[in-house]
Amino acid sequence: MKLRIVVTLKNGVLDPQGKAIQHALGSLGFDGVSDVRAGKIFELTVADGTSDEAIDEMCHKLLANTVIENYRVERI
Amino acid sequence: MKTAVIVFPGSNCDRDIAVALERVTGTAPAMVWHGESELPDGLGLIALPGGFSYGDYLRCGAISARSPIVRAVVEAAGRGVPVLGICNGFQILTETGLLPGALMRNRDLNFVCRDVPLRVENVRSIFTGRYEKDEEILIPVAHHDGNYFADAETLDRIEGEGRVAFRYAENVNGSAHDIAGLLNAQGNVLGMMPHPERRIEAAHGGDDGRRMFEGLMEAVAA
């Protein structure tokens, strides 16, 4: 079973990398980009039947720092 | 005073802190590999050094915070053993949850490497007894991810409990409330982005950092 885990900064947490990318898009002439948030993607291959709880635990314990980040799990 | 320095793969300031501790305490620290699961007995200080443990993969300090020895460090901190995390060590302390909040990419996205003035905020801790309240000291910083973040409620709690040890007199990274050094609730764990071990003698341009280790020795002996 394959999982894609998307980790992004929480709303309200300043994302300086996102801001720099937004600025660069502006200077390339792409107007109207009002916000950019940078994040990370992890693709995991796990044993079939791995429980939701175990996946959540992986995210909480290591993949995301839930002080500043949210995560979303997609099955692919 | 017996001390220990935790050695992680990729850290590059473990020798700096070891030299500083030996100069100040007169005894070389135990260098403890991250894969060990036990610490020596009777430690007056455990130091988590600066650098780039595990190449800062995943997040700064994240992988180190899950290493076997750090479990022992968390347990020792719970028993009241003094723990000092410098730079990457501070990031490890927030990743373990021993200190609240997180260290994010610097506000201006630059790696900042220079001497920075700090204001001493809390002089009652075991680490800061040799400083004067509101004294300005100069300590070097060298980091890319030193922008301290915590939510408003956490910041209120930290301030209410007087847990800010040092503030930037010049905020070089965008840290909330200018926080440069933070204590845990019990006062035996200090995390800071600036490097006190790089300013312990005249050859370094000053000894503002040395007083932290001297103050700690005094407090531990008392």
PDB file of C-alpha atoms in Angstrom, chain B:
ATOM      1  CA  MET B   1      31.828  18.873  37.882  1.00  0.00           C
ATOM      2  CA  LYS B   2      31.186  15.851  35.661  1.00  0.00           C
ATOM      3  CA  THR B   3      29.694  16.731  32.306  1.00  0.00           C
ATOM      4  CA  ALA B   4      28.656  14.922  29.129  1.00  0.00           C
ATOM      5  CA  VAL B   5      28.403  16.006  25.515  1.00  0.00           C
ATOM      6  CA  ILE B   6      26.106  14.032  23.223  1.00  0.00           C
ATOM      7  CA  VAL B   7      27.736  13.263  19.868  1.00  0.00           C
ATOM      8  CA  PHE B   8      25.401  13.053  16.874  1.00  0.00           C
ATOM      9  CA  PRO B   9      26.411  12.274  13.309  1.00  0.00           C
ATOM     10  CA  GLY B  10      26.813  15.577  11.480  1.00  0.00           C
ATOM     11  CA  SER B  11      27.199  17.852  14.500  1.00  0.00           C
ATOM     12  CA  ASN B  12      30.161  20.191  14.161  1.00  0.00           C
ATOM     13  CA  CYS B  13      30.225  22.002  17.511  1.00  0.00           C
ATOM     14  CA  ASP B  14      30.615  19.030  19.851  1.00  0.00           C
ATOM     15  CA  ARG B  15      34.350  19.684  20.095  1.00  0.00           C
ATOM     16  CA  ASP B  16      33.776  23.415  20.775  1.00  0.00           C
ATOM     17  CA  ILE B  17      31.549  22.703  23.769  1.00  0.00           C
ATOM     18  CA  ALA B  18      33.886  19.936  24.972  1.00  0.00           C
ATOM     19  CA  VAL B  19      36.872  22.318  24.940  1.00  0.00           C
ATOM     20  CA  ALA B  20      34.846  25.024  26.724  1.00  0.00           C
ATOM     21  CA  LEU B  21      33.657  22.605  29.412  1.00  0.00           C
ATOM     22  CA  GLU B  22      37.158  21.282  29.992  1.00  0.00           C
ATOM     23  CA  ARG B  23      38.602  24.816  30.257  1.00  0.00           C
ATOM     24  CA  VAL B  24      35.969  25.923  32.749  1.00  0.00           C
ATOM     25  CA  THR B  25      35.460  22.784  34.839  1.00  0.00           C
ATOM     26  CA  GLY B  26      39.001  21.417  34.612  1.00  0.00           C
ATOM     27  CA  THR B  27      37.662  17.998  33.589  1.00  0.00           C
ATOM     28  CA  ALA B  28      37.096  16.693  30.077  1.00  0.00           C
ATOM     29  CA  PRO B  29      33.439  15.797  29.470  1.00  0.00           C
ATOM     30  CA  ALA B  30      32.297  12.287  28.617  1.00  0.00           C
ATOM     31  CA  MET B  31      31.552  12.177  24.889  1.00  0.00           C
ATOM     32  CA  VAL B  32      28.429  10.019  24.543  1.00  0.00           C
ATOM     33  CA  TRP B  33      27.484   8.589  21.153  1.00  0.00           C
ATOM     34  CA  HIS B  34      23.862   9.093  20.054  1.00  0.00           C
ATOM     35  CA  GLY B  35      23.317   5.352  19.710  1.00  0.00           C
ATOM     36  CA  GLU B  36      24.079   4.686  23.377  1.00  0.00           C
ATOM     37  CA  SER B  37      21.131   4.246  25.687  1.00  0.00           C
ATOM     38  CA  GLU B  38      22.691   5.163  29.030  1.00  0.00           C
ATOM     39  CA  LEU B  39      24.392   8.238  30.429  1.00  0.00           C
ATOM     40  CA  PRO B  40      27.175   8.276  33.037  1.00  0.00           C
ATOM     41  CA  ASP B  41      26.014   8.800  36.647  1.00  0.00           C
ATOM     42  CA  GLY B  42      26.411  11.981  38.635  1.00  0.00           C
ATOM     43  CA  LEU B  43      26.419  14.482  35.763  1.00  0.00           C
ATOM     44  CA  GLY B  44      26.321  18.195  36.550  1.00  0.00           C
ATOM     45  CA  LEU B  45      25.486  19.014  32.941  1.00  0.00           C
ATOM     46  CA  ILE B  46      24.407  17.303  29.729  1.00  0.00           C
ATOM     47  CA  ALA B  47      25.186  19.362  26.630  1.00  0.00           C
ATOM     48  CA  LEU B  48      23.457  18.960  23.271  1.00  0.00           C
ATOM     49  CA  PRO B  49      25.872  20.623  20.853  1.00  0.00           C
ATOM     50  CA  GLY B  50      25.334  22.904  17.903  1.00  0.00           C
ATOM     51  CA  GLY B  51      25.779  21.839  14.319  1.00  0.00           C
ATOM     52  CA  PHE B  52      23.740  19.953  11.804  1.00  0.00           C
ATOM     53  CA  SER B  53      22.887  16.587  13.291  1.00  0.00           C
ATOM     54  CA  TYR B  54      21.793  14.172  10.559  1.00  0.00           C
ATOM     55  CA  GLY B  55      22.387  16.981   8.057  1.00  0.00           C
ATOM     56  CA  ASP B  56      19.193  18.650   9.314  1.00  0.00           C
ATOM     57  CA  TYR B  57      17.259  16.072   7.267  1.00  0.00           C
ATOM     58  CA  LEU B  58      13.489  16.114   7.763  1.00  0.00           C
ATOM     59  CA  ARG B  59      13.624  19.118  10.165  1.00  0.00           C
ATOM     60  CA  CYS B  60      16.485  20.527  12.251  1.00  0.00           C
ATOM     61  CA  GLY B  61      16.942  18.274  15.270  1.00  0.00           C
ATOM     62  CA  ALA B  62      14.011  15.997  14.415  1.00  0.00           C
ATOM     63  CA  ILE B  63      15.926  12.773  13.856  1.00  0.00           C
ATOM     64  CA  SER B  64      18.329  13.347  16.758  1.00  0.00           C
ATOM     65  CA  ALA B  65      15.386  13.948  19.066  1.00  0.00           C
ATOM     66  CA  ARG B  66      14.312  10.315  18.388  1.00  0.00           C
ATOM     67  CA  SER B  67      17.752   8.780  18.995  1.00  0.00           C
ATOM     68  CA  PRO B  68      18.208   6.309  21.865  1.00  0.00           C
ATOM     69  CA  ILE B  69      20.425   8.559  24.003  1.00  0.00           C
ATOM     70  CA  VAL B  70      17.966  11.433  23.839  1.00  0.00           C
ATOM     71  CA  ARG B  71      15.415   9.219  25.595  1.00  0.00           C
ATOM     72  CA  ALA B  72      17.928   8.987  28.432  1.00  0.00           C
ATOM     73  CA  VAL B  73      18.497  12.762  28.295  1.00  0.00           C
ATOM     74  CA  VAL B  74      14.749  13.427  28.594  1.00  0.00           C
ATOM     75  CA  GLU B  75      14.583  11.066  31.545  1.00  0.00           C
ATOM     76  CA  ALA B  76      17.605  12.723  33.230  1.00  0.00           C
ATOM     77  CA  ALA B  77      16.086  16.173  32.648  1.00  0.00           C
ATOM     78  CA  GLY B  78      12.971  14.920  34.420  1.00  0.00           C
ATOM     79  CA  ARG B  79      15.135  14.011  37.423  1.00  0.00           C
ATOM     80  CA  GLY B  80      16.506  17.561  37.483  1.00  0.00           C
ATOM     81  CA  VAL B  81      19.883  17.029  35.773  1.00  0.00           C
ATOM     82  CA  PRO B  82      20.888  20.311  34.051  1.00  0.00           C
ATOM     83  CA  VAL B  83      20.621  20.132  30.254  1.00  0.00           C
ATOM     84  CA  LEU B  84      21.942  22.807  27.894  1.00  0.00           C
ATOM     85  CA  GLY B  85      21.022  22.723  24.205  1.00  0.00           C
ATOM     86  CA  ILE B  86      22.946  25.131  21.998  1.00  0.00           C
ATOM     87  CA  CYS B  87      21.761  25.965  18.470  1.00  0.00           C
ATOM     88  CA  ASN B  88      20.960  22.550  16.953  1.00  0.00           C
ATOM     89  CA  GLY B  89      20.742  21.405  20.588  1.00  0.00           C
ATOM     90  CA  PHE B  90      17.942  23.947  21.161  1.00  0.00           C
ATOM     91  CA  GLN B  91      16.166  22.592  18.081  1.00  0.00           C
ATOM     92  CA  ILE B  92      16.518  19.061  19.488  1.00  0.00           C
ATOM     93  CA  LEU B  93      15.071  20.209  22.839  1.00  0.00           C
ATOM     94  CA  THR B  94      11.959  21.637  21.165  1.00  0.00           C
ATOM     95  CA  GLU B  95      11.600  18.487  19.033  1.00  0.00           C
ATOM     96  CA  THR B  96      11.647  16.320  22.176  1.00  0.00           C
ATOM     97  CA  GLY B  97       9.059  18.534  23.839  1.00  0.00           C
ATOM     98  CA  LEU B  98      11.383  19.375  26.754  1.00  0.00           C
ATOM     99  CA  LEU B  99      10.951  22.976  25.617  1.00  0.00           C
ATOM    100  CA  PRO B 100       7.812  24.341  23.935  1.00  0.00           C
ATOM    101  CA  GLY B 101       7.620  25.876  20.462  1.00  0.00           C
ATOM    102  CA  ALA B 102       9.731  25.295  17.367  1.00  0.00           C
ATOM    103  CA  LEU B 103      12.646  26.880  15.516  1.00  0.00           C
ATOM    104  CA  MET B 104      11.801  27.923  11.985  1.00  0.00           C
ATOM    105  CA  ARG B 105      13.726  29.266   8.986  1.00  0.00           C
ATOM    106  CA  ASN B 106      15.129  32.761   9.714  1.00  0.00           C
ATOM    107  CA  ARG B 107      12.694  35.536   8.811  1.00  0.00           C
ATOM    108  CA  ASP B 108      15.010  36.991   6.146  1.00  0.00           C
ATOM    109  CA  LEU B 109      16.056  33.538   4.848  1.00  0.00           C
ATOM    110  CA  ASN B 110      19.744  34.308   5.502  1.00  0.00           C
ATOM    111  CA  PHE B 111      22.258  32.226   7.371  1.00  0.00           C
ATOM    112  CA  VAL B 112      23.318  34.626  10.147  1.00  0.00           C
ATOM    113  CA  CYS B 113      26.860  34.217  11.449  1.00  0.00           C
ATOM    114  CA  ARG B 114      28.156  36.996  13.712  1.00  0.00           C
ATOM    115  CA  ASP B 115      28.308  38.339  17.250  1.00  0.00           C
ATOM    116  CA  VAL B 116      24.896  39.435  18.501  1.00  0.00           C
ATOM    117  CA  PRO B 117      24.015  41.460  21.599  1.00  0.00           C
ATOM    118  CA  LEU B 118      21.676  39.652  24.019  1.00  0.00           C
ATOM    119  CA  ARG B 119      19.841  41.030  27.020  1.00  0.00           C
ATOM    120  CA  VAL B 120      19.884  38.851  30.120  1.00  0.00           C
ATOM    121  CA  GLU B 121      16.309  38.502  31.253  1.00  0.00           C
ATOM    122  CA  ASN B 122      16.278  35.864  34.007  1.00  0.00           C
ATOM    123  CA  VAL B 123      19.200  35.858  36.464  1.00  0.00           C
ATOM    124  CA  ARG B 124      17.729  33.391  38.939  1.00  0.00           C
ATOM    125  CA  SER B 125      18.349  30.242  36.886  1.00  0.00           C
ATOM    126  CA  ILE B 126      21.248  27.853  37.475  1.00  0.00           C
ATOM    127  CA  PHE B 127      22.669  28.974  34.118  1.00  0.00           C
ATOM    128  CA  THR B 128      22.457  32.730  34.530  1.00  0.00           C
ATOM    129  CA  GLY B 129      23.488  33.457  38.131  1.00  0.00           C
ATOM    130  CA  ARG B 130      26.719  35.138  37.068  1.00  0.00           C
ATOM    131  CA  TYR B 131      24.921  37.750  34.957  1.00  0.00           C
ATOM    132  CA  GLU B 132      23.170  40.976  35.942  1.00  0.00           C
ATOM    133  CA  LYS B 133      19.498  41.522  35.155  1.00  0.00           C
ATOM    134  CA  ASP B 134      19.143  43.431  31.845  1.00  0.00           C
ATOM    135  CA  GLU B 135      22.886  43.223  31.257  1.00  0.00           C
ATOM    136  CA  GLU B 136      23.819  43.252  27.590  1.00  0.00           C
ATOM    137  CA  ILE B 137      26.239  40.518  26.585  1.00  0.00           C
ATOM    138  CA  LEU B 138      27.768  39.618  23.246  1.00  0.00           C
ATOM    139  CA  ILE B 139      27.497  36.003  22.055  1.00  0.00           C
ATOM    140  CA  PRO B 140      28.071  34.637  18.531  1.00  0.00           C
ATOM    141  CA  VAL B 141      25.252  33.126  16.497  1.00  0.00           C
ATOM    142  CA  ALA B 142      25.574  30.894  13.423  1.00  0.00           C
ATOM    143  CA  HIS B 143      22.289  29.519  12.171  1.00  0.00           C
ATOM    144  CA  HIS B 144      19.724  29.363   9.396  1.00  0.00           C
ATOM    145  CA  ASP B 145      16.799  28.130  11.460  1.00  0.00           C
ATOM    146  CA  GLY B 146      16.731  30.168  14.650  1.00  0.00           C
ATOM    147  CA  ASN B 147      13.400  31.919  14.314  1.00  0.00           C
ATOM    148  CA  TYR B 148      11.609  30.921  17.521  1.00  0.00           C
ATOM    149  CA  PHE B 149       7.898  30.282  17.131  1.00  0.00           C
ATOM    150  CA  ALA B 150       5.205  29.408  19.651  1.00  0.00           C
ATOM    151  CA  ASP B 151       1.484  30.120  19.671  1.00  0.00           C
ATOM    152  CA  ALA B 152       0.157  33.116  21.605  1.00  0.00           C
ATOM    153  CA  GLU B 153      -1.034  31.031  24.544  1.00  0.00           C
ATOM    154  CA  THR B 154       2.365  29.342  24.934  1.00  0.00           C
ATOM    155  CA  LEU B 155       4.187  32.678  24.698  1.00  0.00           C
ATOM    156  CA  ASP B 156       1.934  34.088  27.435  1.00  0.00           C
ATOM    157  CA  ARG B 157       2.697  31.106  29.647  1.00  0.00           C
ATOM    158  CA  ILE B 158       6.466  31.336  29.063  1.00  0.00           C
ATOM    159  CA  GLU B 159       6.482  35.050  29.841  1.00  0.00           C
ATOM    160  CA  GLY B 160       4.222  34.633  32.875  1.00  0.00           C
ATOM    161  CA  GLU B 161       6.581  32.020  34.303  1.00  0.00           C
ATOM    162  CA  GLY B 162       9.676  34.150  33.630  1.00  0.00           C
ATOM    163  CA  ARG B 163      11.208  31.451  31.438  1.00  0.00           C
ATOM    164  CA  VAL B 164      12.934  33.697  28.903  1.00  0.00           C
ATOM    165  CA  ALA B 165      16.620  33.568  29.856  1.00  0.00           C
ATOM    166  CA  PHE B 166      17.967  35.778  27.049  1.00  0.00           C
ATOM    167  CA  ARG B 167      16.436  38.083  24.460  1.00  0.00           C
ATOM    168  CA  TYR B 168      18.071  39.397  21.298  1.00  0.00           C
ATOM    169  CA  ALA B 169      18.910  43.084  21.767  1.00  0.00           C
ATOM    170  CA  GLU B 170      18.942  42.961  17.982  1.00  0.00           C
ATOM    171  CA  ASN B 171      16.511  40.380  16.612  1.00  0.00           C
ATOM    172  CA  VAL B 172      18.529  38.745  13.821  1.00  0.00           C
ATOM    173  CA  ASN B 173      16.141  35.941  12.899  1.00  0.00           C
ATOM    174  CA  GLY B 174      12.576  37.072  13.588  1.00  0.00           C
ATOM    175  CA  SER B 175      12.095  35.158  16.860  1.00  0.00           C
ATOM    176  CA  ALA B 176       8.815  35.720  18.687  1.00  0.00           C
ATOM    177  CA  HIS B 177       9.264  38.088  21.650  1.00  0.00           C
ATOM    178  CA  ASP B 178      12.974  38.361  20.675  1.00  0.00           C
ATOM    179  CA  ILE B 179      13.548  35.028  22.459  1.00  0.00           C
ATOM    180  CA  ALA B 180      17.163  33.865  22.230  1.00  0.00           C
ATOM    181  CA  GLY B 181      17.238  31.473  25.203  1.00  0.00           C
ATOM    182  CA  LEU B 182      14.414  29.633  26.928  1.00  0.00           C
ATOM    183  CA  LEU B 183      14.143  27.655  30.185  1.00  0.00           C
ATOM    184  CA  ASN B 184      11.804  24.777  31.014  1.00  0.00           C
ATOM    185  CA  ALA B 185       9.306  25.169  33.859  1.00  0.00           C
ATOM    186  CA  GLN B 186      11.668  23.498  36.375  1.00  0.00           C
ATOM    187  CA  GLY B 187      14.562  25.733  35.297  1.00  0.00           C
ATOM    188  CA  ASN B 188      17.053  22.897  34.708  1.00  0.00           C
ATOM    189  CA  VAL B 189      16.816  22.860  30.898  1.00  0.00           C
ATOM    190  CA  LEU B 190      18.054  25.790  28.808  1.00  0.00           C
ATOM    191  CA  GLY B 191      17.868  26.007  25.020  1.00  0.00           C
ATOM    192  CA  MET B 192      19.531  28.862  23.160  1.00  0.00           C
ATOM    193  CA  MET B 193      20.485  29.603  19.558  1.00  0.00           C
ATOM    194  CA  PRO B 194      23.608  31.716  20.352  1.00  0.00           C
ATOM    195  CA  HIS B 195      26.854  29.874  21.135  1.00  0.00           C
ATOM    196  CA  PRO B 196      28.213  30.678  24.643  1.00  0.00           C
ATOM    197  CA  GLU B 197      30.978  28.083  24.146  1.00  0.00           C
ATOM    198  CA  ARG B 198      32.467  30.263  21.413  1.00  0.00           C
ATOM    199  CA  ARG B 199      33.122  33.171  23.752  1.00  0.00           C
ATOM    200  CA  ILE B 200      34.911  31.897  26.828  1.00  0.00           C
ATOM    201  CA  GLU B 201      38.309  33.631  26.725  1.00  0.00           C
ATOM    202  CA  ALA B 202      40.126  36.744  25.522  1.00  0.00           C
ATOM    203  CA  ALA B 203      41.217  35.032  22.308  1.00  0.00           C
ATOM    204  CA  HIS B 204      37.516  34.770  21.396  1.00  0.00           C
ATOM    205  CA  GLY B 205      37.094  38.515  21.890  1.00  0.00           C
ATOM    206  CA  GLY B 206      35.508  38.188  25.307  1.00  0.00           C
ATOM    207  CA  ASP B 207      34.266  35.789  27.960  1.00  0.00           C
ATOM    208  CA  ASP B 208      30.545  36.532  28.200  1.00  0.00           C
ATOM    209  CA  GLY B 209      29.826  32.886  27.491  1.00  0.00           C
ATOM    210  CA  ARG B 210      32.240  31.572  30.105  1.00  0.00           C
ATOM    211  CA  ARG B 211      30.152  33.035  32.904  1.00  0.00           C
ATOM    212  CA  MET B 212      27.280  30.736  32.033  1.00  0.00           C
ATOM    213  CA  PHE B 213      29.422  27.649  32.673  1.00  0.00           C
ATOM    214  CA  GLU B 214      30.989  29.188  35.807  1.00  0.00           C
ATOM    215  CA  GLY B 215      27.557  30.091  37.151  1.00  0.00           C
ATOM    216  CA  LEU B 216      26.340  26.570  36.485  1.00  0.00           C
ATOM    217  CA  MET B 217      29.339  25.053  38.278  1.00  0.00           C
ATOM    218  CA  GLU B 218      28.647  27.234  41.300  1.00  0.00           C
ATOM    219  CA  ALA B 219      24.944  26.362  41.275  1.00  0.00           C
ATOM    220  CA  VAL B 220      25.595  22.624  40.925  1.00  0.00           C
ATOM    221  CA  ALA B 221      28.203  22.635  43.715  1.00  0.00           C
ATOM    222  CA  ALA B 222      25.903  24.577  46.058  1.00  0.00           C
TER     223      ALA B 222
END
